[in-house]
Amino acid sequence: MSDSNQGVLDAGSMPRDEARAGAQGGKTVHIPEIEKLELPDMSPISMFKHFGPGLLLMMTGIGTSHLVTAPVAGGTFSFALLWSVLLAYVMKYYGFQMSFRFTNATGKSVMDAMCTTKGKWAIWYVLFVTIAQCALGQASRVVATAAVLYFFFSEHLGWGLELWHYGVFVGVTACALVLSGQYKTLETVTKIFVILLVLTTLFVFFWNPPALSDFSFFIMPHPEFGYYPPGSLLILAAFLGLLPTGLDVALQSSEWGKAKKAGMPMLRKTLEEHGVAGKFDSFNPRAEDLTVHVNKLSPHGQEYCRRWFKIGNMDFAFGHWVSFVIASIFMMLAAMYLYPSDVKGRAVMGELARMFTESIGPGMMYVFILGALAATYSTAINYFDGWPRVVGACCRNLFRKTADLSGIEDPSPQAKKAWYSEHNIYRITIIYSLLASTAIIYGFERPVFLVLIASAMTLLFSPVIFYYMFKFCLNVIPKTDKIYYPGHLVRNFTWLCFVLFTAATLLVIYVKFF
């Protein structure tokens, strides 16, 4: 979005009452500042340049789950759990997609919609869970990156540093990058890491690909282990919880969608001023005030919103299925080169490097280090940004003083001074996440176990988030809007996935604890 476009959008030329009357009367609402906006180019290269929240979501997931959980599954149980990778991606597809759909259809965050729950209990629920994730969950992300550095510098080069030393280094540098940059910086770094990871992984995989018969295990049972190998429950829980990533990250992607300030999030304020959308008050929340009546806009305005909606969906779908390919490749490589092997401990990255060195040669270890560092470090960076954004969003919807000083990017002088502004709560949470996660790593240097536990914890509260994201789309987006409202097949399939996902979660809890 250009500055000139933003300036245009800040100016209104139609009286609000007249616009509202026109919208309620079914007439087209012409908004001159929207008519001046250039339609986004829909060519493949241009669309990729517009991508952002979906790639952030992908790289947030590609890291611990792909470089630790998937290889552990392949090294321990061969191809037996390959079916669970596909199942996790299919079941959670629309759980994530509803977050993108909601933000691109309303210009608001899912966190705003959670204000409409009774007593705002969903906001409180997310706040407490996210604070816990900032510690334990972030520790699992940081320790994965630290394990890459530990393998290369301490094991390969012989440096005398411990795993927690690298954890502190990763945490401090990642937080410094997040605190010093804006959303665009995060988006740019992520795109670079995406390209590095995909190229290195695909190169190794196609150098010596698995037999075609091995792909049958996406559907068929393994001849030795079947569908459910003994001792695989924690890995299955980790797959369901953290492939492609935890559903809590859908809340982060909704906040990233707002921060991108393109499409509906950029237009929301202007649409409110012209009566095309209600003015949502988180302290007097009404679901109908979240609704945007896109069909009241001119054809140009509708096409502008439709294109950005399509870009948002393509952004998510691209990231989701690329993530699936990468997860499947790492598991299959582990099954080919590591099985049978008990992949665990601080030397986990040394085990994984064997997949690259044994498939091509010793020099490929450096390719692995590059790809692994890109994956794990980008995950750590994105989580240091994403979870604090969610905490800030919770606070702006719970506390009036924070709401009066809302916004993370470009804070006002008053927001910079007040500790309770959303900007400063975001920054305080980043520091808390850094201190808590590195303290956990210092006292508990077991990367694989940390990742599996954090993944299982994510699974426990994911069904609640899945349900509400879907419910908000059904209740807020007008049913008459054929572009934004979920179609009949999508609704039925989403309900099916939600039921299966919830049942699988309850089954894991029952088997593990009862």
Short mmCIF file of C-alpha atoms in Angstrom, two decimals:
data_model
loop_
_atom_site.label_atom_id
_atom_site.label_comp_id
_atom_site.label_asym_id
_atom_site.label_seq_id
_atom_site.Cartn_x
_atom_site.Cartn_y
_atom_site.Cartn_z
CA MET A 1 0.00 0.00 0.00
CA SER A 2 1.39 3.36 -0.90
CA ASP A 3 1.35 6.39 1.38
CA SER A 4 -0.71 8.25 -1.19
CA ASN A 5 -3.41 5.58 -1.02
CA GLN A 6 -3.45 5.79 2.77
CA GLY A 7 -3.77 9.54 2.59
CA VAL A 8 -6.68 9.25 0.16
CA LEU A 9 -8.42 6.80 2.46
CA ASP A 10 -8.20 9.13 5.42
CA ALA A 11 -10.33 11.68 3.60
CA GLY A 12 -14.08 11.20 3.35
CA SER A 13 -16.22 13.02 0.83
CA MET A 14 -19.68 11.50 1.35
CA PRO A 15 -21.84 12.48 4.33
CA ARG A 16 -22.08 9.51 6.67
CA ASP A 17 -25.87 9.64 7.16
CA GLU A 18 -26.43 9.78 3.41
CA ALA A 19 -24.13 6.83 2.84
CA ARG A 20 -25.79 4.79 5.58
CA ALA A 21 -29.22 5.52 4.21
CA GLY A 22 -28.06 4.49 0.76
CA ALA A 23 -26.62 1.24 2.06
CA GLN A 24 -29.75 0.37 4.01
CA GLY A 25 -31.90 1.24 1.07
CA GLY A 26 -30.03 -1.14 -1.19
CA LYS A 27 -28.41 1.55 -3.32
CA THR A 28 -24.81 1.53 -4.45
CA VAL A 29 -22.53 3.56 -2.20
CA HIS A 30 -19.93 5.42 -4.26
CA ILE A 31 -16.80 6.26 -2.29
CA PRO A 32 -14.47 8.40 -4.42
CA GLU A 33 -11.31 7.47 -2.52
CA ILE A 34 -11.94 3.77 -3.21
CA GLU A 35 -12.66 4.44 -6.88
CA LYS A 36 -9.15 5.90 -7.18
CA LEU A 37 -7.44 2.75 -5.87
CA GLU A 38 -5.54 0.69 -8.42
CA LEU A 39 -6.62 -2.94 -8.69
CA PRO A 40 -3.87 -5.36 -7.59
CA ASP A 41 -2.15 -7.28 -10.40
CA MET A 42 -3.21 -10.95 -10.34
CA SER A 43 -0.29 -12.39 -12.33
CA PRO A 44 1.58 -15.16 -10.46
CA ILE A 45 4.73 -13.12 -9.76
CA SER A 46 2.76 -10.09 -8.65
CA MET A 47 0.54 -12.20 -6.41
CA PHE A 48 3.60 -13.71 -4.71
CA LYS A 49 4.85 -10.18 -4.01
CA HIS A 50 1.51 -9.50 -2.29
CA PHE A 51 1.77 -12.64 -0.16
CA GLY A 52 2.51 -12.12 3.53
CA PRO A 53 0.37 -13.55 6.35
CA GLY A 54 0.14 -16.98 4.67
CA LEU A 55 3.90 -17.23 4.26
CA LEU A 56 4.37 -16.06 7.83
CA LEU A 57 1.97 -18.79 8.93
CA MET A 58 3.89 -21.36 6.88
CA MET A 59 7.32 -20.38 8.18
CA THR A 60 5.95 -20.17 11.72
CA GLY A 61 5.06 -23.85 11.37
CA ILE A 62 8.08 -25.02 9.39
CA GLY A 63 10.69 -25.46 12.05
CA THR A 64 10.10 -27.51 15.16
CA SER A 65 7.34 -29.69 13.74
CA HIS A 66 9.09 -30.29 10.41
CA LEU A 67 12.71 -30.52 11.55
CA VAL A 68 12.09 -32.36 14.81
CA THR A 69 8.70 -34.09 15.00
CA ALA A 70 8.53 -35.37 11.41
CA PRO A 71 12.10 -36.80 11.39
CA VAL A 72 11.53 -38.36 14.83
CA ALA A 73 8.45 -40.10 13.41
CA GLY A 74 10.32 -41.28 10.30
CA GLY A 75 13.43 -42.36 12.18
CA THR A 76 11.44 -44.27 14.81
CA PHE A 77 8.51 -45.72 12.85
CA SER A 78 9.65 -45.55 9.21
CA PHE A 79 6.75 -44.55 6.88
CA ALA A 80 4.06 -45.78 9.28
CA LEU A 81 2.83 -42.33 10.38
CA LEU A 82 2.87 -40.71 6.95
CA TRP A 83 -0.93 -40.90 6.85
CA SER A 84 -1.16 -38.70 9.95
CA VAL A 85 0.74 -35.88 8.20
CA LEU A 86 -1.83 -35.77 5.40
CA LEU A 87 -4.71 -36.09 7.88
CA ALA A 88 -3.44 -33.20 10.01
CA TYR A 89 -3.16 -30.88 7.00
CA VAL A 90 -6.57 -31.80 5.61
CA MET A 91 -8.41 -31.59 8.94
CA LYS A 92 -6.93 -28.23 9.89
CA TYR A 93 -7.08 -26.61 6.44
CA TYR A 94 -10.36 -24.78 6.95
CA GLY A 95 -9.59 -24.12 10.58
CA PHE A 96 -6.79 -21.85 9.41
CA GLN A 97 -8.56 -20.68 6.28
CA MET A 98 -11.50 -19.30 8.29
CA SER A 99 -9.12 -16.89 9.99
CA PHE A 100 -7.95 -15.54 6.63
CA ARG A 101 -11.53 -15.50 5.35
CA PHE A 102 -12.79 -13.53 8.33
CA THR A 103 -10.07 -10.87 8.25
CA ASN A 104 -10.23 -10.41 4.49
CA ALA A 105 -14.03 -10.25 4.54
CA THR A 106 -14.38 -7.82 7.46
CA GLY A 107 -11.07 -6.01 7.85
CA LYS A 108 -11.16 -6.94 11.54
CA SER A 109 -9.23 -9.48 13.55
CA VAL A 110 -10.68 -12.71 14.92
CA MET A 111 -9.55 -11.34 18.28
CA ASP A 112 -12.09 -8.52 17.87
CA ALA A 113 -14.85 -11.03 17.15
CA MET A 114 -14.01 -12.92 20.36
CA CYS A 115 -15.29 -9.91 22.27
CA THR A 116 -18.80 -11.06 21.34
CA THR A 117 -18.50 -14.20 23.51
CA LYS A 118 -20.27 -14.05 26.87
CA GLY A 119 -18.25 -12.07 29.37
CA LYS A 120 -15.44 -12.04 26.78
CA TRP A 121 -14.44 -15.41 28.19
CA ALA A 122 -12.78 -16.41 24.89
CA ILE A 123 -10.50 -13.37 25.11
CA TRP A 124 -9.47 -14.27 28.68
CA TYR A 125 -8.97 -17.89 27.62
CA VAL A 126 -6.70 -16.93 24.73
CA LEU A 127 -4.79 -14.45 26.91
CA PHE A 128 -3.86 -17.00 29.59
CA VAL A 129 -3.05 -19.73 27.08
CA THR A 130 -0.89 -17.36 25.02
CA ILE A 131 1.05 -16.18 28.07
CA ALA A 132 1.85 -19.83 28.81
CA GLN A 133 2.82 -20.42 25.18
CA CYS A 134 5.14 -17.41 25.26
CA ALA A 135 7.20 -19.38 27.77
CA LEU A 136 6.99 -23.13 27.10
CA GLY A 137 5.94 -22.92 23.45
CA GLN A 138 8.59 -20.36 22.60
CA ALA A 139 11.23 -22.40 24.42
CA SER A 140 10.54 -25.29 22.05
CA ARG A 141 10.98 -22.99 19.02
CA VAL A 142 14.16 -21.34 20.27
CA VAL A 143 15.76 -24.62 21.34
CA ALA A 144 15.27 -26.06 17.85
CA THR A 145 17.29 -23.20 16.34
CA ALA A 146 19.85 -23.52 19.14
CA ALA A 147 20.20 -27.22 18.32
CA VAL A 148 21.17 -26.35 14.72
CA LEU A 149 23.88 -23.97 15.93
CA TYR A 150 25.02 -26.40 18.63
CA PHE A 151 25.50 -29.15 16.07
CA PHE A 152 27.52 -26.98 13.70
CA PHE A 153 29.66 -24.96 16.09
CA SER A 154 30.04 -27.22 19.14
CA GLU A 155 29.95 -30.67 17.57
CA HIS A 156 31.33 -30.02 14.10
CA LEU A 157 33.78 -27.18 14.82
CA GLY A 158 34.52 -28.12 18.42
CA TRP A 159 33.48 -24.93 20.17
CA GLY A 160 32.95 -25.39 23.90
CA LEU A 161 29.54 -23.69 24.17
CA GLU A 162 26.49 -25.39 25.66
CA LEU A 163 23.04 -25.60 24.07
CA TRP A 164 21.60 -22.87 26.29
CA HIS A 165 24.31 -20.42 25.15
CA TYR A 166 23.00 -20.71 21.62
CA GLY A 167 19.47 -20.42 22.95
CA VAL A 168 20.27 -17.05 24.49
CA PHE A 169 21.94 -15.90 21.27
CA VAL A 170 18.96 -16.96 19.14
CA GLY A 171 16.47 -15.35 21.51
CA VAL A 172 18.28 -12.04 21.81
CA THR A 173 18.96 -11.64 18.07
CA ALA A 174 15.42 -12.67 17.09
CA CYS A 175 13.88 -10.24 19.59
CA ALA A 176 16.19 -7.46 18.42
CA LEU A 177 15.05 -8.02 14.82
CA VAL A 178 11.38 -8.01 15.81
CA LEU A 179 11.68 -4.94 18.04
CA SER A 180 13.67 -2.93 15.50
CA GLY A 181 11.57 -3.71 12.45
CA GLN A 182 8.04 -3.36 11.23
CA TYR A 183 5.69 -5.86 9.64
CA LYS A 184 7.24 -5.35 6.19
CA THR A 185 10.67 -6.34 7.52
CA LEU A 186 9.25 -9.53 8.99
CA GLU A 187 7.46 -10.29 5.72
CA THR A 188 10.60 -9.75 3.62
CA VAL A 189 12.84 -11.89 5.85
CA THR A 190 10.25 -14.66 5.78
CA LYS A 191 10.09 -14.71 1.97
CA ILE A 192 13.88 -15.06 1.77
CA PHE A 193 13.81 -17.95 4.25
CA VAL A 194 10.96 -19.62 2.33
CA ILE A 195 12.97 -19.67 -0.88
CA LEU A 196 16.12 -20.98 0.86
CA LEU A 197 14.30 -23.76 2.67
CA VAL A 198 12.22 -24.96 -0.27
CA LEU A 199 15.16 -25.04 -2.69
CA THR A 200 17.51 -26.91 -0.34
CA THR A 201 14.88 -29.46 0.70
CA LEU A 202 13.64 -30.19 -2.81
CA PHE A 203 17.20 -30.53 -4.09
CA VAL A 204 18.05 -33.25 -1.57
CA PHE A 205 14.73 -35.05 -2.00
CA PHE A 206 14.85 -35.32 -5.79
CA TRP A 207 18.54 -36.24 -5.81
CA ASN A 208 17.55 -39.70 -4.58
CA PRO A 209 13.74 -39.86 -4.17
CA PRO A 210 11.94 -42.71 -2.36
CA ALA A 211 10.26 -45.53 -4.24
CA LEU A 212 6.79 -44.82 -5.59
CA SER A 213 5.41 -47.58 -3.37
CA ASP A 214 6.41 -45.59 -0.28
CA PHE A 215 3.87 -42.91 -1.18
CA SER A 216 1.10 -45.45 -0.57
CA PHE A 217 1.60 -44.98 3.18
CA PHE A 218 -0.21 -41.66 2.94
CA ILE A 219 -3.31 -43.89 2.86
CA MET A 220 -2.34 -47.54 3.44
CA PRO A 221 -1.16 -49.13 6.73
CA HIS A 222 2.50 -49.99 7.19
CA PRO A 223 3.16 -53.77 6.92
CA GLU A 224 5.17 -53.84 10.17
CA PHE A 225 3.60 -51.12 12.33
CA GLY A 226 0.10 -50.71 10.89
CA TYR A 227 -1.60 -47.33 11.37
CA TYR A 228 -0.80 -46.95 15.07
CA PRO A 229 2.64 -48.13 16.17
CA PRO A 230 3.00 -48.74 19.93
CA GLY A 231 4.58 -45.74 21.62
CA SER A 232 3.60 -43.26 18.88
CA LEU A 233 0.82 -41.42 20.75
CA LEU A 234 2.92 -38.39 21.72
CA ILE A 235 4.13 -38.01 18.13
CA LEU A 236 0.56 -38.29 16.79
CA ALA A 237 -0.53 -35.65 19.29
CA ALA A 238 2.35 -33.44 18.17
CA PHE A 239 1.35 -33.86 14.51
CA LEU A 240 -2.27 -32.95 15.22
CA GLY A 241 -1.22 -30.08 17.44
CA LEU A 242 1.62 -28.59 15.42
CA LEU A 243 1.23 -29.54 11.76
CA PRO A 244 1.36 -27.24 9.90
CA THR A 245 1.41 -25.31 13.17
CA GLY A 246 -0.85 -24.75 16.16
CA LEU A 247 -4.31 -23.36 15.45
CA ASP A 248 -3.48 -20.56 17.88
CA VAL A 249 -1.25 -19.22 15.11
CA ALA A 250 -4.42 -18.55 13.11
CA LEU A 251 -5.06 -15.78 15.64
CA GLN A 252 -1.58 -14.43 14.91
CA SER A 253 -2.19 -14.58 11.16
CA SER A 254 -5.38 -12.57 11.66
CA GLU A 255 -3.37 -9.89 13.42
CA TRP A 256 -0.72 -10.07 10.68
CA GLY A 257 -3.50 -9.60 8.12
CA LYS A 258 -4.52 -6.39 9.85
CA ALA A 259 -0.91 -5.23 10.10
CA LYS A 260 -0.41 -5.75 6.36
CA LYS A 261 -2.98 -2.98 5.74
CA ALA A 262 -4.04 -4.17 2.30
CA GLY A 263 -7.50 -4.89 0.98
CA MET A 264 -10.33 -4.88 3.51
CA PRO A 265 -8.17 -4.11 6.59
CA MET A 266 -6.99 -0.95 4.82
CA LEU A 267 -10.53 0.03 3.80
CA ARG A 268 -12.33 -0.78 7.05
CA LYS A 269 -12.21 2.70 8.59
CA THR A 270 -13.38 4.32 5.36
CA LEU A 271 -16.22 1.81 5.01
CA GLU A 272 -17.33 2.54 8.57
CA GLU A 273 -17.39 6.28 7.87
CA HIS A 274 -19.62 5.70 4.84
CA GLY A 275 -22.01 3.30 6.53
CA VAL A 276 -20.98 0.20 4.56
CA ALA A 277 -19.70 -1.36 7.79
CA GLY A 278 -20.69 -0.87 11.40
CA LYS A 279 -18.46 0.82 13.95
CA PHE A 280 -17.40 -2.02 16.21
CA ASP A 281 -16.91 -1.18 19.89
CA SER A 282 -15.14 -3.92 21.84
CA PHE A 283 -16.72 -2.60 25.06
CA ASN A 284 -20.21 -2.75 23.61
CA PRO A 285 -19.65 -5.63 21.20
CA ARG A 286 -22.27 -6.58 18.64
CA ALA A 287 -21.58 -9.17 15.97
CA GLU A 288 -23.55 -7.20 13.38
CA ASP A 289 -21.13 -4.28 13.72
CA LEU A 290 -18.35 -6.48 12.38
CA THR A 291 -20.20 -7.08 9.11
CA VAL A 292 -19.16 -5.38 5.88
CA HIS A 293 -21.84 -5.10 3.17
CA VAL A 294 -19.48 -5.38 0.22
CA ASN A 295 -22.34 -5.65 -2.26
CA LYS A 296 -23.21 -2.02 -1.51
CA LEU A 297 -19.94 -0.85 -3.09
CA SER A 298 -19.50 0.11 -6.73
CA PRO A 299 -18.28 -2.58 -9.16
CA HIS A 300 -14.75 -1.19 -8.90
CA GLY A 301 -14.84 -1.28 -5.09
CA GLN A 302 -16.21 -4.80 -5.06
CA GLU A 303 -13.56 -5.98 -7.53
CA TYR A 304 -10.80 -4.37 -5.45
CA CYS A 305 -11.99 -6.21 -2.33
CA ARG A 306 -12.54 -9.46 -4.24
CA ARG A 307 -9.01 -9.47 -5.62
CA TRP A 308 -7.44 -8.92 -2.21
CA PHE A 309 -9.68 -11.64 -0.79
CA LYS A 310 -8.46 -14.01 -3.50
CA ILE A 311 -4.83 -12.99 -2.85
CA GLY A 312 -5.33 -13.71 0.86
CA ASN A 313 -6.78 -17.16 0.14
CA MET A 314 -4.03 -17.98 -2.36
CA ASP A 315 -1.42 -16.75 0.11
CA PHE A 316 -2.75 -19.15 2.73
CA ALA A 317 -3.26 -22.13 0.38
CA PHE A 318 0.24 -21.78 -1.10
CA GLY A 319 1.86 -21.66 2.32
CA HIS A 320 -0.26 -24.50 3.69
CA TRP A 321 0.47 -27.03 0.96
CA VAL A 322 4.14 -26.08 0.59
CA SER A 323 4.39 -26.72 4.31
CA PHE A 324 2.75 -30.14 3.77
CA VAL A 325 5.28 -31.04 1.07
CA ILE A 326 8.22 -30.03 3.28
CA ALA A 327 6.88 -32.00 6.28
CA SER A 328 6.32 -35.09 4.14
CA ILE A 329 9.79 -34.83 2.62
CA PHE A 330 11.53 -34.60 6.00
CA MET A 331 9.61 -37.59 7.32
CA MET A 332 10.32 -39.66 4.21
CA LEU A 333 14.02 -38.75 4.24
CA ALA A 334 14.20 -39.77 7.90
CA ALA A 335 12.49 -43.08 7.09
CA MET A 336 15.00 -43.69 4.28
CA TYR A 337 18.24 -42.66 6.00
CA LEU A 338 17.67 -42.70 9.77
CA TYR A 339 15.34 -45.63 10.41
CA PRO A 340 15.77 -47.42 12.71
CA SER A 341 17.12 -44.67 14.96
CA ASP A 342 15.96 -43.18 18.26
CA VAL A 343 16.23 -39.50 17.34
CA LYS A 344 16.42 -37.51 20.57
CA GLY A 345 18.59 -35.31 22.78
CA ARG A 346 20.67 -32.23 22.03
CA ALA A 347 22.42 -34.01 19.14
CA VAL A 348 19.17 -34.26 17.18
CA MET A 349 20.46 -32.02 14.36
CA GLY A 350 23.51 -34.25 13.90
CA GLU A 351 21.16 -37.16 13.27
CA LEU A 352 19.12 -35.13 10.80
CA ALA A 353 22.23 -33.98 8.95
CA ARG A 354 22.83 -37.63 8.06
CA MET A 355 19.82 -37.46 5.75
CA PHE A 356 21.70 -34.93 3.63
CA THR A 357 25.23 -36.32 3.89
CA GLU A 358 24.25 -39.96 3.28
CA SER A 359 21.96 -39.11 0.37
CA ILE A 360 24.45 -36.97 -1.59
CA GLY A 361 27.75 -36.45 0.24
CA PRO A 362 29.54 -34.79 3.17
CA GLY A 363 29.41 -31.34 1.56
CA MET A 364 25.60 -31.36 1.77
CA MET A 365 25.83 -30.88 5.52
CA TYR A 366 26.24 -27.17 4.84
CA VAL A 367 23.12 -27.17 2.70
CA PHE A 368 21.24 -28.81 5.56
CA ILE A 369 22.54 -26.24 8.04
CA LEU A 370 21.37 -23.43 5.75
CA GLY A 371 17.89 -24.90 5.29
CA ALA A 372 17.48 -25.92 8.94
CA LEU A 373 18.61 -22.51 10.19
CA ALA A 374 16.21 -20.78 7.77
CA ALA A 375 13.32 -22.90 9.01
CA THR A 376 13.92 -22.81 12.73
CA TYR A 377 15.14 -19.22 13.01
CA SER A 378 12.21 -17.85 11.03
CA THR A 379 9.89 -19.81 13.31
CA ALA A 380 11.48 -18.27 16.40
CA ILE A 381 11.26 -14.77 14.88
CA ASN A 382 7.62 -15.16 13.85
CA TYR A 383 6.56 -16.47 17.26
CA PHE A 384 8.41 -13.68 19.08
CA ASP A 385 6.25 -11.33 16.99
CA GLY A 386 3.00 -13.32 16.76
CA TRP A 387 2.21 -14.30 20.35
CA PRO A 388 2.93 -10.81 21.75
CA ARG A 389 0.59 -9.43 19.07
CA VAL A 390 -2.15 -11.72 20.37
CA VAL A 391 -1.48 -10.62 23.97
CA GLY A 392 -1.69 -6.99 22.84
CA ALA A 393 -4.94 -7.72 20.97
CA CYS A 394 -6.41 -9.35 24.09
CA CYS A 395 -5.51 -6.33 26.21
CA ARG A 396 -6.92 -3.80 23.75
CA ASN A 397 -10.23 -5.69 23.83
CA LEU A 398 -10.27 -6.10 27.63
CA PHE A 399 -8.99 -2.80 28.99
CA ARG A 400 -10.33 0.61 28.00
CA LYS A 401 -7.02 2.43 28.53
CA THR A 402 -5.25 0.04 26.17
CA ALA A 403 -8.05 0.38 23.64
CA ASP A 404 -7.62 4.16 23.69
CA LEU A 405 -3.95 3.65 22.79
CA SER A 406 -4.36 0.74 20.39
CA GLY A 407 -2.02 -0.13 17.55
CA ILE A 408 1.47 -1.62 17.44
CA GLU A 409 3.02 0.01 14.37
CA ASP A 410 3.55 3.79 14.25
CA PRO A 411 2.54 4.54 17.87
CA SER A 412 1.65 8.06 18.97
CA PRO A 413 3.94 9.91 21.41
CA GLN A 414 1.44 9.17 24.19
CA ALA A 415 1.36 5.46 23.29
CA LYS A 416 5.14 5.31 23.48
CA LYS A 417 5.11 6.69 27.02
CA ALA A 418 2.21 4.72 28.52
CA TRP A 419 3.20 1.19 29.60
CA TYR A 420 -0.38 -0.02 29.09
CA SER A 421 -0.58 0.97 25.40
CA GLU A 422 -0.91 -1.92 22.98
CA HIS A 423 2.47 -0.97 21.52
CA ASN A 424 4.24 -1.29 24.88
CA ILE A 425 2.32 -4.38 26.02
CA TYR A 426 3.50 -6.02 22.80
CA ARG A 427 7.10 -5.06 23.54
CA ILE A 428 6.90 -6.08 27.21
CA THR A 429 5.53 -9.48 26.18
CA ILE A 430 8.43 -9.98 23.78
CA ILE A 431 10.90 -9.42 26.62
CA TYR A 432 8.93 -11.74 28.91
CA SER A 433 8.89 -14.42 26.20
CA LEU A 434 12.67 -14.06 25.76
CA LEU A 435 13.44 -14.37 29.49
CA ALA A 436 10.98 -17.20 30.16
CA SER A 437 11.90 -19.31 27.14
CA THR A 438 15.67 -19.04 27.64
CA ALA A 439 15.28 -19.87 31.35
CA ILE A 440 13.40 -23.05 30.42
CA ILE A 441 16.10 -24.00 27.91
CA TYR A 442 18.80 -23.41 30.53
CA GLY A 443 17.14 -25.78 32.98
CA PHE A 444 15.85 -28.34 30.49
CA GLU A 445 18.16 -29.01 27.55
CA ARG A 446 16.08 -31.68 25.78
CA PRO A 447 14.98 -30.26 22.41
CA VAL A 448 12.91 -33.20 21.18
CA PHE A 449 10.94 -33.61 24.39
CA LEU A 450 10.30 -29.85 24.67
CA VAL A 451 8.94 -29.78 21.12
CA LEU A 452 6.67 -32.79 21.65
CA ILE A 453 5.27 -31.45 24.93
CA ALA A 454 4.65 -27.97 23.46
CA SER A 455 2.95 -29.56 20.46
CA ALA A 456 0.68 -31.69 22.63
CA MET A 457 -0.19 -28.64 24.76
CA THR A 458 -1.17 -26.75 21.62
CA LEU A 459 -3.48 -29.60 20.61
CA LEU A 460 -5.43 -29.44 23.86
CA PHE A 461 -6.94 -26.00 23.26
CA SER A 462 -7.00 -25.96 19.45
CA PRO A 463 -10.61 -27.25 19.03
CA VAL A 464 -11.97 -24.19 20.87
CA ILE A 465 -10.15 -21.84 18.49
CA PHE A 466 -11.25 -23.90 15.47
CA TYR A 467 -14.89 -23.69 16.54
CA TYR A 468 -14.96 -19.95 17.11
CA MET A 469 -13.15 -19.01 13.91
CA PHE A 470 -15.70 -21.01 11.93
CA LYS A 471 -18.63 -19.68 13.95
CA PHE A 472 -17.58 -16.06 13.47
CA CYS A 473 -17.45 -16.52 9.69
CA LEU A 474 -20.95 -18.00 9.71
CA ASN A 475 -22.42 -15.35 11.99
CA VAL A 476 -20.70 -12.19 10.73
CA ILE A 477 -20.31 -12.57 6.95
CA PRO A 478 -23.69 -12.02 5.19
CA LYS A 479 -25.17 -15.28 3.90
CA THR A 480 -26.11 -13.49 0.69
CA ASP A 481 -22.46 -12.74 -0.04
CA LYS A 482 -21.49 -15.59 -2.36
CA ILE A 483 -17.80 -14.61 -2.49
CA TYR A 484 -16.95 -14.32 1.19
CA TYR A 485 -19.54 -16.53 2.91
CA PRO A 486 -18.51 -20.22 3.03
CA GLY A 487 -20.35 -22.30 0.45
CA HIS A 488 -22.48 -25.36 1.22
CA LEU A 489 -19.73 -27.90 0.55
CA VAL A 490 -17.15 -25.87 2.46
CA ARG A 491 -19.46 -25.57 5.47
CA ASN A 492 -20.20 -29.29 5.57
CA PHE A 493 -16.56 -30.27 5.11
CA THR A 494 -15.45 -27.81 7.80
CA TRP A 495 -17.97 -29.22 10.27
CA LEU A 496 -16.73 -32.72 9.46
CA CYS A 497 -13.10 -31.71 9.98
CA PHE A 498 -13.96 -29.96 13.23
CA VAL A 499 -15.74 -33.05 14.58
CA LEU A 500 -12.88 -35.35 13.55
CA PHE A 501 -10.25 -32.99 14.95
CA THR A 502 -12.10 -32.65 18.25
CA ALA A 503 -12.65 -36.41 18.47
CA ALA A 504 -8.96 -37.06 17.81
CA THR A 505 -8.02 -34.55 20.51
CA LEU A 506 -10.35 -36.17 23.06
CA LEU A 507 -9.03 -39.61 22.11
CA VAL A 508 -5.44 -38.51 22.72
CA ILE A 509 -6.42 -37.07 26.12
CA TYR A 510 -8.30 -40.23 27.07
CA VAL A 511 -5.53 -42.62 26.05
CA LYS A 512 -2.81 -40.50 27.64
CA PHE A 513 -4.45 -39.73 30.96
CA PHE A 514 -7.07 -42.41 31.51
#
